[in-house]
CSV table of N, CA and C in Angstrom, one decimal:
chain,number,residue,atom,x,y,z
Y,1,MET,N,55.5,122.8,126.6
Y,1,MET,CA,56.1,123.9,125.9
Y,1,MET,C,56.9,124.0,124.6
Y,2,GLY,N,57.7,123.1,124.6
Y,2,GLY,CA,58.0,123.0,123.2
Y,2,GLY,C,58.9,124.1,122.5
Y,3,ARG,N,59.5,124.9,123.2
Y,3,ARG,CA,60.2,126.0,122.5
Y,3,ARG,C,61.6,125.6,122.7
Y,4,PRO,N,62.5,125.6,121.8
Y,4,PRO,CA,64.0,125.3,121.9
Y,4,PRO,C,65.1,126.4,122.3
Y,5,ALA,N,64.4,127.5,122.6
Y,5,ALA,CA,65.4,128.8,123.0
Y,5,ALA,C,64.8,129.3,124.1
Y,6,GLY,N,65.7,130.1,125.0
Y,6,GLY,CA,65.5,130.6,126.2
Y,6,GLY,C,65.9,131.9,126.3
Y,7,ARG,N,65.2,133.0,126.9
Y,7,ARG,CA,65.3,134.3,127.2
Y,7,ARG,C,65.6,134.5,128.7
Y,8,SER,N,66.8,135.1,128.8
Y,8,SER,CA,67.1,135.6,130.4
Y,8,SER,C,67.2,137.2,130.3
Y,9,ALA,N,66.7,137.5,131.6
Y,9,ALA,CA,66.7,139.2,131.9
Y,9,ALA,C,68.2,139.3,132.3
Y,10,GLY,N,68.8,138.5,133.0
Y,10,GLY,CA,70.2,138.6,133.6
Y,10,GLY,C,71.1,138.1,132.6
Y,11,ARG,N,72.3,138.0,133.3
Y,11,ARG,CA,73.5,137.4,132.4
Y,11,ARG,C,73.4,136.0,132.6
Y,12,VAL,N,73.2,135.2,131.4
Y,12,VAL,CA,72.9,133.5,131.6
Y,12,VAL,C,74.4,132.9,132.1
Y,13,GLY,N,75.3,133.3,131.8
Y,13,GLY,CA,76.7,132.7,132.0
Y,13,GLY,C,76.8,131.2,131.2
Y,14,ARG,N,78.3,131.1,130.8
Y,14,ARG,CA,78.7,129.9,130.4
Y,14,ARG,C,78.1,128.5,130.8
Y,15,GLY,N,77.8,128.5,132.2
Y,15,GLY,CA,77.4,127.4,133.0
Y,15,GLY,C,76.2,126.7,132.4
Y,16,TRP,N,75.3,127.3,131.7
Y,16,TRP,CA,74.2,126.5,131.1
Y,16,TRP,C,74.5,125.7,130.2
Y,17,SER,N,75.6,125.8,129.3
Y,17,SER,CA,75.9,125.2,128.4
Y,17,SER,C,76.9,124.1,128.7
Y,18,ARG,N,77.5,124.0,129.8
Y,18,ARG,CA,78.5,123.1,129.9
Y,18,ARG,C,78.5,122.2,131.2
Y,19,CYS,N,79.2,121.2,131.4
Y,19,CYS,CA,79.5,120.7,132.5
Y,19,CYS,C,80.9,120.5,133.2
Y,20,GLN,N,81.6,121.4,132.3
Y,20,GLN,CA,83.1,121.3,132.5
Y,20,GLN,C,83.2,122.4,134.0
Y,21,THR,N,84.0,121.7,134.9
Y,21,THR,CA,84.0,122.6,136.2
Y,21,THR,C,85.0,123.6,135.9
Y,22,ILE,N,86.2,123.7,135.2
Y,22,ILE,CA,87.1,124.5,135.1
Y,22,ILE,C,86.6,125.4,133.7
Y,23,ASP,N,86.5,126.5,134.1
Y,23,ASP,CA,86.1,127.4,132.6
Y,23,ASP,C,87.5,127.6,131.8
Y,24,ALA,N,87.6,127.1,130.9
Y,24,ALA,CA,88.8,127.4,130.1
Y,24,ALA,C,88.7,128.7,129.2
Y,25,PHE,N,87.7,129.0,129.1
Y,25,PHE,CA,87.4,130.4,128.3
Y,25,PHE,C,87.8,131.7,129.3
Y,26,GLU,N,88.1,131.5,130.5
Y,26,GLU,CA,88.5,132.5,131.5
Y,26,GLU,C,90.0,132.5,131.8
Y,27,PRO,N,91.1,133.2,131.2
Y,27,PRO,CA,92.4,133.4,131.3
Y,27,PRO,C,93.0,133.1,132.5
Y,28,VAL,N,92.2,133.8,133.4
Y,28,VAL,CA,92.9,134.0,134.9
Y,28,VAL,C,92.4,132.7,135.6
Y,29,VAL,N,91.2,131.8,135.3
Y,29,VAL,CA,91.2,130.6,135.7
Y,29,VAL,C,92.2,129.4,135.1
Y,30,LEU,N,92.5,129.6,134.1
Y,30,LEU,CA,93.5,128.9,133.2
Y,30,LEU,C,95.0,129.1,134.1
Y,31,LYS,N,95.2,130.2,134.5
Y,31,LYS,CA,96.4,130.8,135.0
Y,31,LYS,C,96.5,130.1,136.3
Y,32,ALA,N,95.4,130.2,137.1
Y,32,ALA,CA,95.3,129.5,138.6
Y,32,ALA,C,95.3,127.9,138.3
Y,33,MET,N,94.9,127.2,137.5
Y,33,MET,CA,94.9,126.0,137.1
Y,33,MET,C,96.3,125.3,137.0
Y,34,LEU,N,96.9,126.2,136.1
Y,34,LEU,CA,98.2,125.7,135.6
Y,34,LEU,C,99.3,126.1,136.6
Y,35,GLY,N,99.0,126.9,137.4
Y,35,GLY,CA,100.1,127.1,138.8
Y,35,GLY,C,101.7,126.8,138.2
Y,36,GLY,N,102.3,125.9,138.7
Y,36,GLY,CA,103.6,125.5,138.4
Y,36,GLY,C,103.8,124.5,137.5
Y,37,ALA,N,102.5,124.2,136.6
Y,37,ALA,CA,102.6,122.9,135.8
Y,37,ALA,C,103.7,123.0,134.8
Y,38,LYS,N,104.4,122.2,134.3
Y,38,LYS,CA,105.5,122.4,133.4
Y,38,LYS,C,104.9,121.7,132.0
Y,39,ALA,N,105.0,122.3,130.9
Y,39,ALA,CA,104.6,121.9,129.6
Y,39,ALA,C,105.5,120.7,129.0
Y,40,LYS,N,104.7,119.7,128.5
Y,40,LYS,CA,105.5,118.8,127.9
Y,40,LYS,C,105.0,118.6,126.4
Y,41,PRO,N,106.1,118.8,125.8
Y,41,PRO,CA,105.8,118.7,124.1
Y,41,PRO,C,105.3,117.7,123.8
Y,42,VAL,N,104.1,117.7,122.9
Y,42,VAL,CA,103.3,116.7,122.2
Y,42,VAL,C,103.1,117.0,120.9
Y,43,SER,N,102.6,115.9,120.1
Y,43,SER,CA,102.3,116.4,118.6
Y,43,SER,C,101.4,117.5,118.4
Y,44,GLY,N,101.6,118.5,118.1
Y,44,GLY,CA,100.8,119.7,117.6
Y,44,GLY,C,100.7,120.8,118.7
Y,45,GLY,N,101.3,120.6,119.7
Y,45,GLY,CA,101.2,121.4,120.9
Y,45,GLY,C,101.8,121.1,122.1
Y,46,PHE,N,101.1,121.1,123.3
Y,46,PHE,CA,101.8,120.9,124.7
Y,46,PHE,C,100.7,120.1,125.6
Y,47,PHE,N,101.2,119.5,126.4
Y,47,PHE,CA,100.4,118.8,127.5
Y,47,PHE,C,100.8,119.2,129.0
Y,48,TYR,N,99.5,119.5,129.8
Y,48,TYR,CA,99.9,119.9,131.1
Y,48,TYR,C,99.1,119.1,132.0
Y,49,GLN,N,99.3,118.6,133.1
Y,49,GLN,CA,98.6,118.3,134.0
Y,49,GLN,C,98.9,118.5,135.6
Y,50,GLY,N,97.7,118.2,136.4
Y,50,GLY,CA,97.8,118.5,137.9
Y,50,GLY,C,96.7,118.5,138.7
Y,51,THR,N,96.4,119.0,139.7
Y,51,THR,CA,95.2,119.2,140.5
Y,51,THR,C,95.0,120.9,140.8
Y,52,VAL,N,94.0,121.3,141.1
Y,52,VAL,CA,93.2,122.3,141.5
Y,52,VAL,C,92.3,122.3,142.5
Y,53,SER,N,92.1,123.3,143.6
Y,53,SER,CA,90.9,122.9,144.6
Y,53,SER,C,89.9,124.0,143.9
Y,54,TYR,N,88.7,123.7,144.5
Y,54,TYR,CA,87.7,124.2,144.0
Y,54,TYR,C,87.9,125.8,144.7
Y,55,GLY,N,88.5,126.1,146.0
Y,55,GLY,CA,88.9,127.4,146.5
Y,55,GLY,C,89.6,128.0,145.4
Y,56,GLN,N,90.7,127.5,145.0
Y,56,GLN,CA,91.8,128.1,144.0
Y,56,GLN,C,90.6,128.6,142.9
Y,57,LEU,N,90.0,128.0,142.3
Y,57,LEU,CA,89.0,128.2,141.1
Y,57,LEU,C,88.2,129.2,141.6
Y,58,ALA,N,87.5,129.3,142.4
Y,58,ALA,CA,86.6,130.5,143.1
Y,58,ALA,C,87.2,131.5,143.2
Y,59,ARG,N,88.5,131.5,143.8
Y,59,ARG,CA,89.5,133.0,144.2
Y,59,ARG,C,89.8,133.6,142.8
Y,60,SER,N,89.9,132.6,141.7
Y,60,SER,CA,90.5,133.4,140.7
Y,60,SER,C,89.5,133.8,139.5
Y,61,SER,N,88.5,133.3,139.5
Y,61,SER,CA,87.3,133.5,138.7
Y,61,SER,C,86.5,134.7,139.0
Y,62,LYS,N,86.3,135.6,138.1
Y,62,LYS,CA,85.5,136.8,138.1
Y,62,LYS,C,83.6,136.2,137.8
Y,63,ASP,N,83.5,135.0,137.6
Y,63,ASP,CA,82.3,134.6,137.4
Y,63,ASP,C,82.3,133.0,137.6
Y,64,PRO,N,82.4,132.4,138.9
Y,64,PRO,CA,82.6,131.0,139.1
Y,64,PRO,C,81.4,130.3,138.8
Y,65,SER,N,81.5,129.2,138.4
Y,65,SER,CA,80.4,128.4,138.0
Y,65,SER,C,79.5,127.9,139.1
Y,66,ALA,N,78.4,127.4,139.1
Y,66,ALA,CA,77.5,127.0,140.2
Y,66,ALA,C,78.2,126.1,141.0
Y,67,ALA,N,79.0,125.0,140.3
Y,67,ALA,CA,79.6,123.9,140.9
Y,67,ALA,C,80.6,124.3,142.0
Y,68,VAL,N,81.4,125.5,141.3
Y,68,VAL,CA,82.4,126.0,142.2
Y,68,VAL,C,81.9,126.7,143.3
Y,69,LEU,N,80.7,127.5,143.3
Y,69,LEU,CA,80.2,128.2,144.3
Y,69,LEU,C,79.7,127.2,145.4
Y,70,ARG,N,78.9,126.0,144.9
Y,70,ARG,CA,78.2,125.3,145.8
Y,70,ARG,C,79.4,124.4,146.7
Y,71,GLU,N,80.4,124.1,146.2
Y,71,GLU,CA,81.5,123.5,146.8
Y,71,GLU,C,82.3,124.3,147.9
Y,72,THR,N,82.2,125.5,147.4
Y,72,THR,CA,83.3,126.4,148.2
Y,72,THR,C,82.3,127.1,149.4
Y,73,LEU,N,81.1,127.1,149.3
Y,73,LEU,CA,80.1,127.8,150.3
Y,73,LEU,C,79.7,126.8,151.2
Y,74,SER,N,79.8,125.5,150.7
Y,74,SER,CA,79.4,124.2,151.6
Y,74,SER,C,80.7,124.0,152.5
Y,75,GLY,N,81.9,124.6,152.3
Y,75,GLY,CA,83.0,124.2,153.0
Y,75,GLY,C,83.9,123.3,152.5
Y,76,ASP,N,83.6,123.0,151.2
Y,76,ASP,CA,84.6,121.9,150.7
Y,76,ASP,C,85.5,122.4,149.7
Y,77,SER,N,85.9,123.7,150.1
Y,77,SER,CA,86.8,124.4,149.1
Y,77,SER,C,88.1,123.9,148.8
Y,78,ASP,N,88.6,122.9,149.7
Y,78,ASP,CA,89.6,122.1,149.6
Y,78,ASP,C,89.7,121.1,148.9
Y,79,ARG,N,88.3,120.6,148.2
Y,79,ARG,CA,88.6,119.6,147.5
Y,79,ARG,C,88.9,119.8,146.3
Y,80,LYS,N,89.8,118.6,145.7
Y,80,LYS,CA,90.8,118.9,144.4
Y,80,LYS,C,90.1,118.0,143.0
Y,81,ILE,N,90.4,118.9,142.1
Y,81,ILE,CA,90.1,118.2,140.8
Y,81,ILE,C,91.2,118.0,140.0
Y,82,ALA,N,91.4,116.7,139.7
Y,82,ALA,CA,92.5,116.4,139.0
Y,82,ALA,C,92.2,116.6,137.3
Y,83,TRP,N,93.0,117.4,136.9
Y,83,TRP,CA,93.1,117.8,135.4
Y,83,TRP,C,94.3,117.6,134.5
Y,84,ARG,N,93.8,117.4,133.0
Y,84,ARG,CA,94.9,117.4,131.9
Y,84,ARG,C,94.5,118.2,130.9
Y,85,LEU,N,95.4,119.0,130.4
Y,85,LEU,CA,94.9,120.1,129.5
Y,85,LEU,C,95.9,119.8,128.3
Y,86,TRP,N,95.5,119.8,127.0
Y,86,TRP,CA,96.1,120.0,125.6
Y,86,TRP,C,96.1,121.3,125.2
Y,87,THR,N,97.1,121.8,124.6
Y,87,THR,CA,97.1,123.0,123.9
Y,87,THR,C,97.6,122.9,122.6
Y,88,ASP,N,97.2,123.8,121.6
Y,88,ASP,CA,97.8,123.8,120.4
Y,88,ASP,C,99.2,124.4,120.5
Y,89,GLY,N,99.9,124.6,119.3
Y,89,GLY,CA,101.4,125.2,119.5
Y,89,GLY,C,101.5,126.7,119.8
Y,90,THR,N,100.1,127.5,119.9
Y,90,THR,CA,100.1,128.8,120.3
Y,90,THR,C,99.7,129.0,121.6
Y,91,GLY,N,99.2,127.8,122.3
Y,91,GLY,CA,99.0,127.8,123.8
Y,91,GLY,C,97.4,127.8,124.1
Y,92,LEU,N,96.6,127.8,122.7
Y,92,LEU,CA,95.0,127.7,123.1
Y,92,LEU,C,94.6,126.5,123.3
Y,93,PRO,N,93.8,126.1,124.2
Y,93,PRO,CA,93.2,124.8,124.8
Y,93,PRO,C,92.8,124.0,123.5
Y,94,THR,N,93.0,122.8,123.5
Y,94,THR,CA,92.3,122.1,122.5
Y,94,THR,C,91.6,120.7,123.4
Y,95,ARG,N,91.9,120.4,124.4
Y,95,ARG,CA,91.2,119.4,125.1
Y,95,ARG,C,91.4,119.7,126.5
Y,96,LEU,N,90.4,119.5,127.7
Y,96,LEU,CA,90.4,119.7,128.9
Y,96,LEU,C,89.8,118.1,129.5
Y,97,MET,N,90.4,117.5,130.2
Y,97,MET,CA,89.7,116.6,130.7
Y,97,MET,C,90.0,116.6,132.4
Y,98,THR,N,89.0,116.5,133.0
Y,98,THR,CA,88.8,116.7,134.7
Y,98,THR,C,88.1,115.3,135.1
Y,99,THR,N,89.0,114.9,136.5
Y,99,THR,CA,88.1,113.8,137.1
Y,99,THR,C,88.4,114.4,138.6
Y,100,GLU,N,87.1,114.0,139.3
Y,100,GLU,CA,87.1,114.3,140.5
Y,100,GLU,C,86.0,113.2,141.2
Y,101,ALA,N,86.6,113.1,142.5
Y,101,ALA,CA,85.8,111.9,143.2
Y,101,ALA,C,84.7,112.7,144.2
Y,102,THR,N,83.5,112.3,144.2
Y,102,THR,CA,82.5,112.7,144.9
Y,102,THR,C,81.6,111.6,145.5
Y,103,TRP,N,80.5,111.9,145.8
Y,103,TRP,CA,79.7,111.0,146.6
Y,103,TRP,C,78.3,111.2,145.9
Y,104,TRP,N,77.6,110.1,145.6
Y,104,TRP,CA,76.2,110.1,144.9
Y,104,TRP,C,75.2,110.2,146.3
Y,105,ASP,N,75.7,109.4,147.2
Y,105,ASP,CA,74.9,109.5,148.6
Y,105,ASP,C,75.8,109.3,149.6
Y,106,SER,N,75.6,109.2,150.9
Y,106,SER,CA,76.5,109.1,152.1
Y,106,SER,C,77.3,107.7,152.0
Y,107,SER,N,77.0,106.5,151.3
Y,107,SER,CA,77.5,105.3,151.1
Y,107,SER,C,78.0,105.0,150.0
Y,108,THR,N,77.9,105.8,148.7
Y,108,THR,CA,78.3,105.6,147.3
Y,108,THR,C,79.3,106.6,146.8
Y,109,PRO,N,80.7,106.2,146.5
Y,109,PRO,CA,81.4,107.2,145.8
Y,109,PRO,C,81.2,107.0,144.7
Y,110,VAL,N,81.5,108.3,143.9
Y,110,VAL,CA,81.4,108.4,142.2
Y,110,VAL,C,82.7,109.0,141.8
Y,111,THR,N,83.1,108.6,140.9
Y,111,THR,CA,84.1,109.4,140.1
Y,111,THR,C,83.6,110.2,138.8
Y,112,HIS,N,83.5,111.5,139.0
Y,112,HIS,CA,83.0,112.2,137.8
Y,112,HIS,C,84.1,112.7,136.8
Y,113,ARG,N,84.0,112.2,135.5
Y,113,ARG,CA,84.9,112.7,134.5
Y,113,ARG,C,84.3,113.5,133.5
Y,114,THR,N,85.0,114.6,133.1
Y,114,THR,CA,84.6,115.4,131.9
Y,114,THR,C,85.6,115.5,131.0
Y,115,ASP,N,85.3,115.3,129.6
Y,115,ASP,CA,86.3,115.6,128.5
Y,115,ASP,C,85.7,116.6,127.7
Y,116,THR,N,86.3,117.6,127.5
Y,116,THR,CA,85.6,118.7,126.8
Y,116,THR,C,86.7,118.8,125.4
Y,117,ARG,N,86.4,119.1,124.3
Y,117,ARG,CA,87.1,119.4,123.2
Y,117,ARG,C,86.8,120.9,122.8
Y,118,TYR,N,87.8,121.5,122.4
Y,118,TYR,CA,87.7,122.9,121.8
Y,118,TYR,C,88.5,122.9,120.4
Y,119,SER,N,88.0,123.6,119.5
Y,119,SER,CA,88.4,123.7,118.1
Y,119,SER,C,87.9,125.1,117.3
Y,120,GLU,N,88.4,125.2,116.4
Y,120,GLU,CA,88.0,126.5,115.6
Y,120,GLU,C,88.2,127.9,116.0
Y,121,TRP,N,89.3,127.9,117.1
Y,121,TRP,CA,89.7,129.1,117.5
Y,121,TRP,C,89.7,130.1,116.5
Y,122,GLY,N,88.9,131.6,116.8
Y,122,GLY,CA,89.3,132.5,115.7
Y,122,GLY,C,88.2,132.4,114.7
Y,123,SER,N,87.6,131.5,114.5
Y,123,SER,CA,86.5,131.4,113.5
Y,123,SER,C,85.5,132.3,113.5
Y,124,HIS,N,85.1,132.7,112.3
Y,124,HIS,CA,83.8,134.0,112.5
Y,124,HIS,C,82.5,132.8,112.7
Y,125,VAL,N,81.9,133.4,113.6
Y,125,VAL,CA,80.6,132.7,114.0
Y,125,VAL,C,79.4,133.9,113.9
Y,126,VAL,N,78.4,133.4,113.3
Y,126,VAL,CA,77.2,134.0,113.4
Y,126,VAL,C,76.1,133.3,114.2
Y,127,VAL,N,75.3,133.9,114.7
Y,127,VAL,CA,74.4,133.6,115.7
Y,127,VAL,C,73.2,134.1,115.3
Y,128,LEU,N,72.2,133.4,114.9
Y,128,LEU,CA,71.1,134.3,114.5
Y,128,LEU,C,69.9,134.0,115.7
Y,129,ALA,N,69.1,134.9,116.2
Y,129,ALA,CA,68.1,134.7,117.0
Y,129,ALA,C,67.0,134.1,116.4
Y,130,PRO,N,66.3,133.1,117.1
Y,130,PRO,CA,65.3,132.4,116.6
Y,130,PRO,C,64.0,133.4,116.6
Y,131,PRO,N,63.0,132.8,115.7
Y,131,PRO,CA,61.6,133.6,115.7
Y,131,PRO,C,61.1,133.7,117.2
Y,132,ALA,N,60.3,134.8,117.4
Y,132,ALA,CA,59.9,135.0,118.7
Y,132,ALA,C,58.9,133.8,119.3
Y,133,ASP,N,58.2,133.1,118.4
Y,133,ASP,CA,57.3,132.3,119.0
Y,133,ASP,C,57.8,131.0,119.7
Y,134,GLN,N,59.3,130.7,119.3
Y,134,GLN,CA,60.3,130.0,119.8
Y,134,GLN,C,61.1,130.3,120.7
Y,135,VAL,N,60.8,131.0,121.5
Y,135,VAL,CA,61.6,131.7,122.6
Y,135,VAL,C,60.8,131.5,123.7
Y,136,ALA,N,61.2,130.9,124.9
Y,136,ALA,CA,60.6,130.9,126.2
Y,136,ALA,C,61.5,131.8,127.4
Y,137,ASP,N,60.7,132.8,128.0
Y,137,ASP,CA,61.2,133.4,129.2
Y,137,ASP,C,61.8,132.6,130.3
Y,138,GLU,N,62.9,132.7,131.0
Y,138,GLU,CA,63.4,131.9,132.0
Y,138,GLU,C,62.4,131.8,133.0
Y,139,THR,N,61.5,132.7,133.1
Y,139,THR,CA,60.3,132.6,134.2
Y,139,THR,C,59.3,131.4,133.8
Y,140,GLU,N,59.3,131.0,132.7
Y,140,GLU,CA,58.4,130.2,132.1
Y,140,GLU,C,59.0,128.7,132.3
Y,141,LEU,N,60.4,128.4,132.6
Y,141,LEU,CA,61.1,127.2,132.7
Y,141,LEU,C,61.2,126.6,133.8
Y,142,SER,N,60.8,125.2,134.0
Y,142,SER,CA,61.0,124.7,135.2
Y,142,SER,C,62.3,124.1,135.7
Y,143,LEU,N,63.0,124.4,136.7
Y,143,LEU,CA,64.3,123.7,137.1
Y,143,LEU,C,64.2,122.5,137.7
Y,144,ASP,N,63.0,122.0,137.5
Y,144,ASP,CA,62.9,120.5,138.1
Y,144,ASP,C,63.2,119.5,137.0
Y,145,PRO,N,64.4,118.7,137.3
Y,145,PRO,CA,64.9,117.8,136.2
Y,145,PRO,C,64.0,116.9,135.8
Y,146,PHE,N,62.8,116.6,136.7
Y,146,PHE,CA,61.8,115.6,136.4
Y,146,PHE,C,60.6,115.8,135.6
Y,147,ASP,N,60.7,117.3,135.3
Y,147,ASP,CA,59.4,118.2,134.9
Y,147,ASP,C,59.5,118.0,133.3
Y,148,LEU,N,59.3,116.8,132.8
Y,148,LEU,CA,59.4,116.7,131.5
Y,148,LEU,C,58.0,116.4,130.7
Y,149,PRO,N,57.9,116.9,129.7
Y,149,PRO,CA,56.7,116.4,128.8
Y,149,PRO,C,56.4,114.9,128.7
Y,150,GLU,N,55.4,114.4,128.6
Y,150,GLU,CA,55.3,112.8,128.5
Y,150,GLU,C,55.7,112.7,126.9
Y,151,PRO,N,56.0,111.7,126.3
Y,151,PRO,CA,56.3,111.3,125.0
Y,151,PRO,C,55.0,111.3,124.4
Y,152,LYS,N,54.9,111.6,122.9
Y,152,LYS,CA,53.9,111.3,122.1
Y,152,LYS,C,53.6,110.0,121.7
Y,153,GLU,N,54.8,109.3,121.7
Y,153,GLU,CA,54.7,107.8,121.6
Y,153,GLU,C,55.7,107.0,122.1
Y,154,LEU,N,55.7,105.9,122.4
Y,154,LEU,CA,56.6,105.0,123.2
Y,154,LEU,C,57.1,104.2,122.0
Y,155,LEU,N,58.6,104.2,121.7
Y,155,LEU,CA,59.2,103.4,120.8
Y,155,LEU,C,59.8,102.1,121.5
Y,156,ILE,N,59.1,100.9,121.1
Y,156,ILE,CA,59.5,99.7,121.7
Y,156,ILE,C,59.9,98.8,120.8
Y,157,ARG,N,61.5,98.3,120.8
Y,157,ARG,CA,62.0,97.5,119.8
Y,157,ARG,C,61.5,95.9,120.0
Y,158,PRO,N,61.0,95.4,119.0
Y,158,PRO,CA,60.6,94.0,119.4
Y,158,PRO,C,62.1,93.2,119.8
Y,159,SER,N,61.8,92.2,120.5
Y,159,SER,CA,62.6,91.2,121.0
Y,159,SER,C,63.2,90.5,120.0
Y,160,THR,N,64.6,90.2,119.8
Y,160,THR,CA,65.0,89.3,118.8
Y,160,THR,C,65.3,87.8,119.3
Y,161,SER,N,65.1,87.5,120.3
Y,161,SER,CA,65.3,86.3,121.1
Y,161,SER,C,64.0,85.2,120.9
């Protein structure tokens, strides 16, 4: 395939480009997450922390992420996400850390942590469309994470021992 850009017939959504379960770009989600959390002044802004359930995120969002929908629809909407949020002096997010306990398989617990940084709020951004020959339609893309092209060459570092 080798084309670095993708075209979607529908709304792609922000979920394609992030792993953060909590959508800091959706004000109603932040409001639900913050709930009764109290701001603690820190250098340059404020710090908040607490927990939010998948169900709370799903109910508050107009466009819940795939992870939120999956957990809510599977009956796990009470599962909690612990979060820490830093904002600048005006209240705009600068960092969001989330932690949640989950399972790799039926006997292996896993802690999933995501640390997202936000900056340059209000900056002018120009996004240029790539040349047409570098764009693939979503119907051409595989959703199989193991469907990767073979490498052109293998790079093996010589042993130093």
